[in-house]
Coordinates of C-alpha atoms in Angstrom, one line a residue:
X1 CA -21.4 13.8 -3.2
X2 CA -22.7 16.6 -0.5
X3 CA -22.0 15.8 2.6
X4 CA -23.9 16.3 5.4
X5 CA -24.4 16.4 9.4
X6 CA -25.6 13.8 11.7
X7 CA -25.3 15.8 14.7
X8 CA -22.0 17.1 15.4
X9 CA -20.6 14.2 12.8
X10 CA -19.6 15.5 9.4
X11 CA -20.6 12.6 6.8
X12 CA -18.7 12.3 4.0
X13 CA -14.9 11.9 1.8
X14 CA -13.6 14.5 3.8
X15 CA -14.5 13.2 7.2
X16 CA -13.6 9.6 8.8
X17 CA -15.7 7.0 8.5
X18 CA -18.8 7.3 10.6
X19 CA -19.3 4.2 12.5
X20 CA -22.8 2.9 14.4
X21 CA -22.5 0.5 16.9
X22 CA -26.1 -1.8 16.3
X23 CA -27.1 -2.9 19.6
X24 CA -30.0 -5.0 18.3
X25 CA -31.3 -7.7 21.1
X26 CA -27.9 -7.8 22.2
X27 CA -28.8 -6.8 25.5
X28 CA -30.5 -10.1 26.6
X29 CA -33.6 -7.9 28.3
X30 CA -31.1 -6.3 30.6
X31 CA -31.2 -2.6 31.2
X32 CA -28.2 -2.8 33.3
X33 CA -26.5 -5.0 30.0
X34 CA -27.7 -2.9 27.3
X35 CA -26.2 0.6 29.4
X36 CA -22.7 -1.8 29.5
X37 CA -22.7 -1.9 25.9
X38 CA -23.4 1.3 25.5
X39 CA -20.1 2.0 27.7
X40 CA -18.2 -0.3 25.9
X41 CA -19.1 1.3 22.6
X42 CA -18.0 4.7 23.7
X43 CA -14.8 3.5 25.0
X44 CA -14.3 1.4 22.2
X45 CA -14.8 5.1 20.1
X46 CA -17.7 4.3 17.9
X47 CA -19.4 7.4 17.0
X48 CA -23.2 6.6 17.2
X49 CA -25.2 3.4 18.7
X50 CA -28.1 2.5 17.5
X51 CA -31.4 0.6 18.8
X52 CA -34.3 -1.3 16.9
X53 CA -37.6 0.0 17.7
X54 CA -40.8 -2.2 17.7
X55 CA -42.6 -4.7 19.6
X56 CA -43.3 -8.4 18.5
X57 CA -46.7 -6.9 17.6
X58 CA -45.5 -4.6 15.3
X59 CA -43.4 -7.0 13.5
X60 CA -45.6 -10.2 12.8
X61 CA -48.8 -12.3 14.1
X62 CA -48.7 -14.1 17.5
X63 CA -48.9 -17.5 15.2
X64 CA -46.3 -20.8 15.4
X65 CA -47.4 -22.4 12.4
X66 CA -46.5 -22.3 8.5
X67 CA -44.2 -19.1 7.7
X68 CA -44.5 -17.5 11.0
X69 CA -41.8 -20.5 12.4
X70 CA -38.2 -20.4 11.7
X71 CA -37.6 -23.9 10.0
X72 CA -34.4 -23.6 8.4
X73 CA -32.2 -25.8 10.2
X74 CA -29.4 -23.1 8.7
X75 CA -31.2 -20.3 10.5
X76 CA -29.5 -19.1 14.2
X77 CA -32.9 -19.0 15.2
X78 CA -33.8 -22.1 13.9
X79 CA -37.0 -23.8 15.9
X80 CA -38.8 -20.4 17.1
X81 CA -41.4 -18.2 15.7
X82 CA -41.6 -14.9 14.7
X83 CA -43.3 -13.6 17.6
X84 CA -41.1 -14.9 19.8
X85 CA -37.7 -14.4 18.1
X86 CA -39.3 -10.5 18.3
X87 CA -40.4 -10.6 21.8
X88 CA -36.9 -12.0 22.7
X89 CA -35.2 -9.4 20.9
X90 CA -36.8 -6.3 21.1
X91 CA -35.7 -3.3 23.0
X92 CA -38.4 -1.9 25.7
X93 CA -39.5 1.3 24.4
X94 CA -38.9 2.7 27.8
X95 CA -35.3 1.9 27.9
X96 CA -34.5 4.5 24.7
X97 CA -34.6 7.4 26.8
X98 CA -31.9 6.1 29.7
X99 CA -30.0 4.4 27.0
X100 CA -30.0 7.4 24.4
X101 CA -29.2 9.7 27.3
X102 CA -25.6 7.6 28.8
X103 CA -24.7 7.7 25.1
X104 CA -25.1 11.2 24.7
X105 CA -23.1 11.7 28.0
X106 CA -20.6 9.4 26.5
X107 CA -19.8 11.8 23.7
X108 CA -21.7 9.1 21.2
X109 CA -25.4 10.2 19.1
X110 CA -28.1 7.6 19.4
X111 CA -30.7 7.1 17.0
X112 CA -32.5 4.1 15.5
X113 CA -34.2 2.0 13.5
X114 CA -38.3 2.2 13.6
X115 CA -40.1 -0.5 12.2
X116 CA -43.9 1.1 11.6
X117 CA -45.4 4.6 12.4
X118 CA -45.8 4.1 16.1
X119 CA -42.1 3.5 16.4
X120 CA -41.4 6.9 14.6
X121 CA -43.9 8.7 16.5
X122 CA -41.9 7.4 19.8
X123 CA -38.3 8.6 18.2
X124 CA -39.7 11.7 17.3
X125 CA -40.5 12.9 21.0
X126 CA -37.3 11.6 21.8
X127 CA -35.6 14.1 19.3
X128 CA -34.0 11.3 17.5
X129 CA -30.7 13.4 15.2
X130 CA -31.3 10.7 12.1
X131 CA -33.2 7.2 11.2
X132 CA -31.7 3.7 9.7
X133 CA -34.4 1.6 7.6
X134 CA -33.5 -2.2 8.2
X135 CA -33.2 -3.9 4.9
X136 CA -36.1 -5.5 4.9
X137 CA -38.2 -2.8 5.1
X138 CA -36.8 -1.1 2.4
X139 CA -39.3 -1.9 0.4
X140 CA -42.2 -0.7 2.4
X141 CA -42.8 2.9 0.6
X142 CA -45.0 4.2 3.1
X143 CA -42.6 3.7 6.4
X144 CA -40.0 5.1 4.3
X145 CA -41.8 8.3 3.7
X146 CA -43.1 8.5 7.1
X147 CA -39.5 8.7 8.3
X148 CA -38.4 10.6 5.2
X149 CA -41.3 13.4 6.2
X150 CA -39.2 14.5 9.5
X151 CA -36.5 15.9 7.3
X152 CA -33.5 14.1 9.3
X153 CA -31.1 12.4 7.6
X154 CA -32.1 8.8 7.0
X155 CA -29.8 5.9 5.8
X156 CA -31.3 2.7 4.6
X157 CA -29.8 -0.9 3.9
X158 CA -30.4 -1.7 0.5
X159 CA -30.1 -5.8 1.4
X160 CA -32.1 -7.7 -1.4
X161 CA -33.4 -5.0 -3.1
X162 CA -33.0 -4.9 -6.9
X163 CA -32.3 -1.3 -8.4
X164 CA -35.7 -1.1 -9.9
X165 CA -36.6 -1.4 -6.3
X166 CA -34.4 0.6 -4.5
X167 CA -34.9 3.7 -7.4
X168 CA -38.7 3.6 -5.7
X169 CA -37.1 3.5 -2.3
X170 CA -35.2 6.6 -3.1
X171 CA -37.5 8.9 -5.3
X172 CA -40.3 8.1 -1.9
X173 CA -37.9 9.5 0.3
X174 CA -36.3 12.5 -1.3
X175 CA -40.1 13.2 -2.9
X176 CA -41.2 12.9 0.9
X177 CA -38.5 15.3 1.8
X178 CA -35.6 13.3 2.7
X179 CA -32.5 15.4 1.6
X180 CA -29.4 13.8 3.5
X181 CA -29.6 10.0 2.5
X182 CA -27.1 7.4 2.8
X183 CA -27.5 3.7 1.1
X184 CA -25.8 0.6 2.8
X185 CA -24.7 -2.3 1.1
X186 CA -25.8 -4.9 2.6
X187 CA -26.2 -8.8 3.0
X188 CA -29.1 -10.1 4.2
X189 CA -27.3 -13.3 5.6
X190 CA -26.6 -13.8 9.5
X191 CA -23.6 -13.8 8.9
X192 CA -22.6 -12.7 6.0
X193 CA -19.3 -14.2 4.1
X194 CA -17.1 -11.9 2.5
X195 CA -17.6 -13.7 -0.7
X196 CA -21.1 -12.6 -0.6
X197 CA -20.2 -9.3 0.5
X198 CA -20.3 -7.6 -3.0
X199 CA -18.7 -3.9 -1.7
X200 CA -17.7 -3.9 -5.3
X201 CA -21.2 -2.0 -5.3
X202 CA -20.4 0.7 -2.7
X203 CA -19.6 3.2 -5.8
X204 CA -22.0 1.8 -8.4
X205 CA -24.7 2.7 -5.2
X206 CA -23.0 6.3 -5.4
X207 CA -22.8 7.1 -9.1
X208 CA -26.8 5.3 -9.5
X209 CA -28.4 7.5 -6.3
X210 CA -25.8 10.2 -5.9
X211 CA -25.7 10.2 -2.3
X212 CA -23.5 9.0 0.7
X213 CA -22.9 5.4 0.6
X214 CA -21.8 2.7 3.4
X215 CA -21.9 -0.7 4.7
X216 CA -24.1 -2.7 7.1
X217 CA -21.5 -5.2 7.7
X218 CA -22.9 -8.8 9.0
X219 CA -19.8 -10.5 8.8
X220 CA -16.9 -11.6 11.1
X221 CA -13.9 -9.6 11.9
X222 CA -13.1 -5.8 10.2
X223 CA -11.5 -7.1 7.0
X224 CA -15.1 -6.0 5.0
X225 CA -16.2 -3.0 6.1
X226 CA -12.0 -1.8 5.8
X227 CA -12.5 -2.7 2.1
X228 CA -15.9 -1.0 2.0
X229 CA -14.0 2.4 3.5
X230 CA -11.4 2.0 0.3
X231 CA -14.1 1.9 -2.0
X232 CA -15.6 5.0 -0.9
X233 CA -18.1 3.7 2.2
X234 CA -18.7 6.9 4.5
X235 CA -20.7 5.2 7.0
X236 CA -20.7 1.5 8.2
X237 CA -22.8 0.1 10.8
X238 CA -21.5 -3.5 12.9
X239 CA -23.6 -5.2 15.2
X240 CA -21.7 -5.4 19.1
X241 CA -22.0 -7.0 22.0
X242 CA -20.1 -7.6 24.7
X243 CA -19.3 -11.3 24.7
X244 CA -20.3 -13.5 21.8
X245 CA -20.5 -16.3 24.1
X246 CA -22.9 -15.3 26.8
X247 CA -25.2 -15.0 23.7
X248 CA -28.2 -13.0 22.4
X249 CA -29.9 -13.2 19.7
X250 CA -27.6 -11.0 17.9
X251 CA -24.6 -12.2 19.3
X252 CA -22.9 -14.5 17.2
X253 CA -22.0 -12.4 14.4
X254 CA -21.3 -9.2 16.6
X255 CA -18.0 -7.1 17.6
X256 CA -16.7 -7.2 20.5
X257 CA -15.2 -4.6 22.4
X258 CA -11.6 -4.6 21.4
X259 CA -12.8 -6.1 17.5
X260 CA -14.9 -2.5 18.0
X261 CA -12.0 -0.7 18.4
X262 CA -10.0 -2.2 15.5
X263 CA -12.9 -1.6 13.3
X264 CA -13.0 2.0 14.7
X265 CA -9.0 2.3 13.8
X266 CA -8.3 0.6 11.2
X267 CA -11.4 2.2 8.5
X268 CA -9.9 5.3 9.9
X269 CA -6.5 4.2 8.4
X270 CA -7.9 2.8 5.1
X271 CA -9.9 6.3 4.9
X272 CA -6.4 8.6 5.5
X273 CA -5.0 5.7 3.2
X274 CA -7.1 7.1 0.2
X275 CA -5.3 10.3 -0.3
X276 CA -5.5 11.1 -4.1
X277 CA -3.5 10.2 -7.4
X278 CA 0.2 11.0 -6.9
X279 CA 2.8 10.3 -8.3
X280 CA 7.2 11.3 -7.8
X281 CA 7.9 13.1 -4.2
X282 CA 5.7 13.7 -1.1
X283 CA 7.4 16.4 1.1
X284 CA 7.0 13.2 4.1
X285 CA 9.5 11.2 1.8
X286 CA 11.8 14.6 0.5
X287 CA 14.4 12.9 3.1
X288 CA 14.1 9.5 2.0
X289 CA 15.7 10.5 -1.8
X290 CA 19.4 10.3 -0.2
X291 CA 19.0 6.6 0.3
X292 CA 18.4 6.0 -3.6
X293 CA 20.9 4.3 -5.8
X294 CA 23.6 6.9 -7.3
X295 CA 27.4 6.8 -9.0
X296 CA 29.9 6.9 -6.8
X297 CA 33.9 6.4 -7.2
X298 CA 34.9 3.1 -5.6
X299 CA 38.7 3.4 -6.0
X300 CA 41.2 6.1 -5.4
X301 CA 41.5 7.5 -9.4
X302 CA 44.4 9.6 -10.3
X303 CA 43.8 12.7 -13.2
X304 CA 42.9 11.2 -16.7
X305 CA 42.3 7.5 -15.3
X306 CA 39.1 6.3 -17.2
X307 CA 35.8 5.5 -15.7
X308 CA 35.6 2.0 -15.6
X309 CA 33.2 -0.8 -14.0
X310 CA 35.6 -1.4 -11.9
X311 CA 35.8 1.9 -10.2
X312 CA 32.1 3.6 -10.7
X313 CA 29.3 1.9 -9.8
X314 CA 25.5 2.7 -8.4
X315 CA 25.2 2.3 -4.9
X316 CA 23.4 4.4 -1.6
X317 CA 23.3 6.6 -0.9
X318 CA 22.0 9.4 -3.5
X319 CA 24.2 12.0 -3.3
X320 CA 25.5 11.3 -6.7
X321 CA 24.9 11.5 -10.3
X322 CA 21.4 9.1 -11.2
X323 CA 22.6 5.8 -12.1
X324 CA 20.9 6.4 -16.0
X325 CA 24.5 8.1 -16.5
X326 CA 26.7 5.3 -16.1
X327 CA 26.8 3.9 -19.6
X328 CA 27.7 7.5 -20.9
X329 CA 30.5 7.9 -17.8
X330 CA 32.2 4.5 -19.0
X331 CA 35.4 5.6 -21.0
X332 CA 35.6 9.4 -20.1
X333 CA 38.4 10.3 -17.7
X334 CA 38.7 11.7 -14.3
X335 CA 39.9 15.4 -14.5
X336 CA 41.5 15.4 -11.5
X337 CA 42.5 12.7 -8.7
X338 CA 39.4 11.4 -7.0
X339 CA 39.5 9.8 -3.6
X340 CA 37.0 6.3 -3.0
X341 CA 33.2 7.0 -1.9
X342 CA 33.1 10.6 -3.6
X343 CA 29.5 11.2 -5.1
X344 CA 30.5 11.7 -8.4
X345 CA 29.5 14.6 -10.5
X346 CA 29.9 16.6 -13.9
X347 CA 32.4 18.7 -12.3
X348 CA 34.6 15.6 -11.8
X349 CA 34.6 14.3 -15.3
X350 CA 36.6 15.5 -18.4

């Protein structure tokens, strides 16, 4: 696959995982919280952080009745409506600048995720380097070719969408001039188990859409998204906070800081990890063949004394003949005295 910049990050195999630290509503309407976990990202060494952009308005209807209230008692936001799950959560539009700008000071890129033409409007003046699509709004062809129309690389979470349905997401967007795209797997579960994870799909997503592929990872811990990484995910996005128990509406199935940082190490680990098909020696391991198994003369033998069992056998280190040779060694004499713990060799052997 090509890969591409976002920013000054290289996406793709020959770069390290690319990892986005998902604010979401994390920030519990706190400017001074949102710019800690923004700090806490950086230092935790994620390489973007990303926001949601919309208001409740631009989500759903101000209504509490019917499908616009959460009833599943299964739901972590069981017993509210839309509206307000959205007005709780959403990120005030005039926070992006400040927050964008200590993440750029931090050494991080900031982008995010718009939710209708307004939003992208807003991210556009703010010079936004790439766009996420949430997963479900992949399905909505003409946001997708709104966003795909700035020509910045846009990655979208593929969630529930069937391929029938995510071939229309991706012929809108390259048709609408997207050329740097990355798919995410993705669960739409909060959270998601790693039995519904599926990253099995990471390279069917790759060989289908030929493009970069990654993980939006809902689940606990790191374990996932460090599978995803082995099977060939480029970029993967986890939702943070900075302590799952002072809540937000995000909160519960979010990194903390020092989870951030495993995250950040160890899918750079299962990336070097990868390497290539190879077999025999590495020039790292050239040192490590003395410690194999070889023949070696464990008693004092006088000239013409046979090899026996009792006085040849495969030990370490390596220095001597390969242990393959014993059975051929077994009856042929010494041709001259050999002293106990000599690496024995051709030379040595009538």
């Amino acid at each position: 696959m090509t890969s591409f910049k976002i920013g000054n990050r290289l996406i793709g195999a020959d770069a390290p995982p690319f990892i986005i630290a998902e604010m979401s509503g994390n920030h519990n309407q706190s400017l001074d919280m949102a710019l800690q976990i923004v700090e806490a990202a950086a230092k935790a060494g994620a390489h973007a952080l990303k926001l949601q952009t919309y208001t409740a308005e631009t989500m759903t209807l101000d209504l509490s009745e019917g499908e616009f209230f959460i009833k599943d008692p299964n739901s972590l936001w069981a017993g509210t409506s839309l509206y307000a799950l959205y007005e709780k959560a959403h990120t005030p539009w005039e926070w992006h600048a400040p927050i964008f700008a200590r993440a750029k000071e931090l050494g991080m890129l900031a982008f995010s995720t718009p939710f209708d033409d307004s939003a992208v409007d807003f991210l556009e003046s703010l010079d936004v380097p790439a766009y996420k699509i949430a997963s479900f709004e992949n399905t909505d062809l003409p946001l997708i070719r709104r966003v795909a129309a700035t020509g910045k690389p846009l990655i979208i979470s593929t969630g529930m969408a069937s391929i029938a349905e995510l071939d229309e997401t991706v012929r809108a967007a390259r048709e609408a001039g997207c050329k740097d795209l990355v798919l995410l797997k993705c669960t739409s579960t909060y959270p998601a188990t790693p039995a519904n994870s599926n990253v099995r799909t990471i390279p069917h997503l790759r060989e289908l859409f030929g493009c970069q592929v990654g993980l939006s990872d809902h689940s606990m811990g790191v374990g996932v998204s460090v599978a995803a990484v082995a099977l060939g995910a480029t970029v993967v996005e986890k939702h943070f906070t900075l302590d799952r128990a002072a809540g937000g509406v995000d909160a519960s199935f979010s990194l903390e800081p020092a989870e951030l940082a495993s995250l950040v190490v160890e899918t750079e680990r299962a990336w070097q990890a990868m390497g290539q098909v190879h077999y025999g020696v590495t020039e790292a391991e050239r040192k490590s063949l003395v410690y194999r198994r070889s023949l070696y003369v464990t008693q004092d033998m006088v000239a013409g004394e046979p090899f026996t069992t009792a006085n040849l056998r495969a030990i370490r280190p390596g220095l001597g003949l390969a242990p393959k040779h014993a059975e051929t060694l077994l009856g042929r004499r010494a041709r001259h005295a050999i002293t106990r713990g000599t690496p024995l060799d051709w030379s040595l052997v009538e």
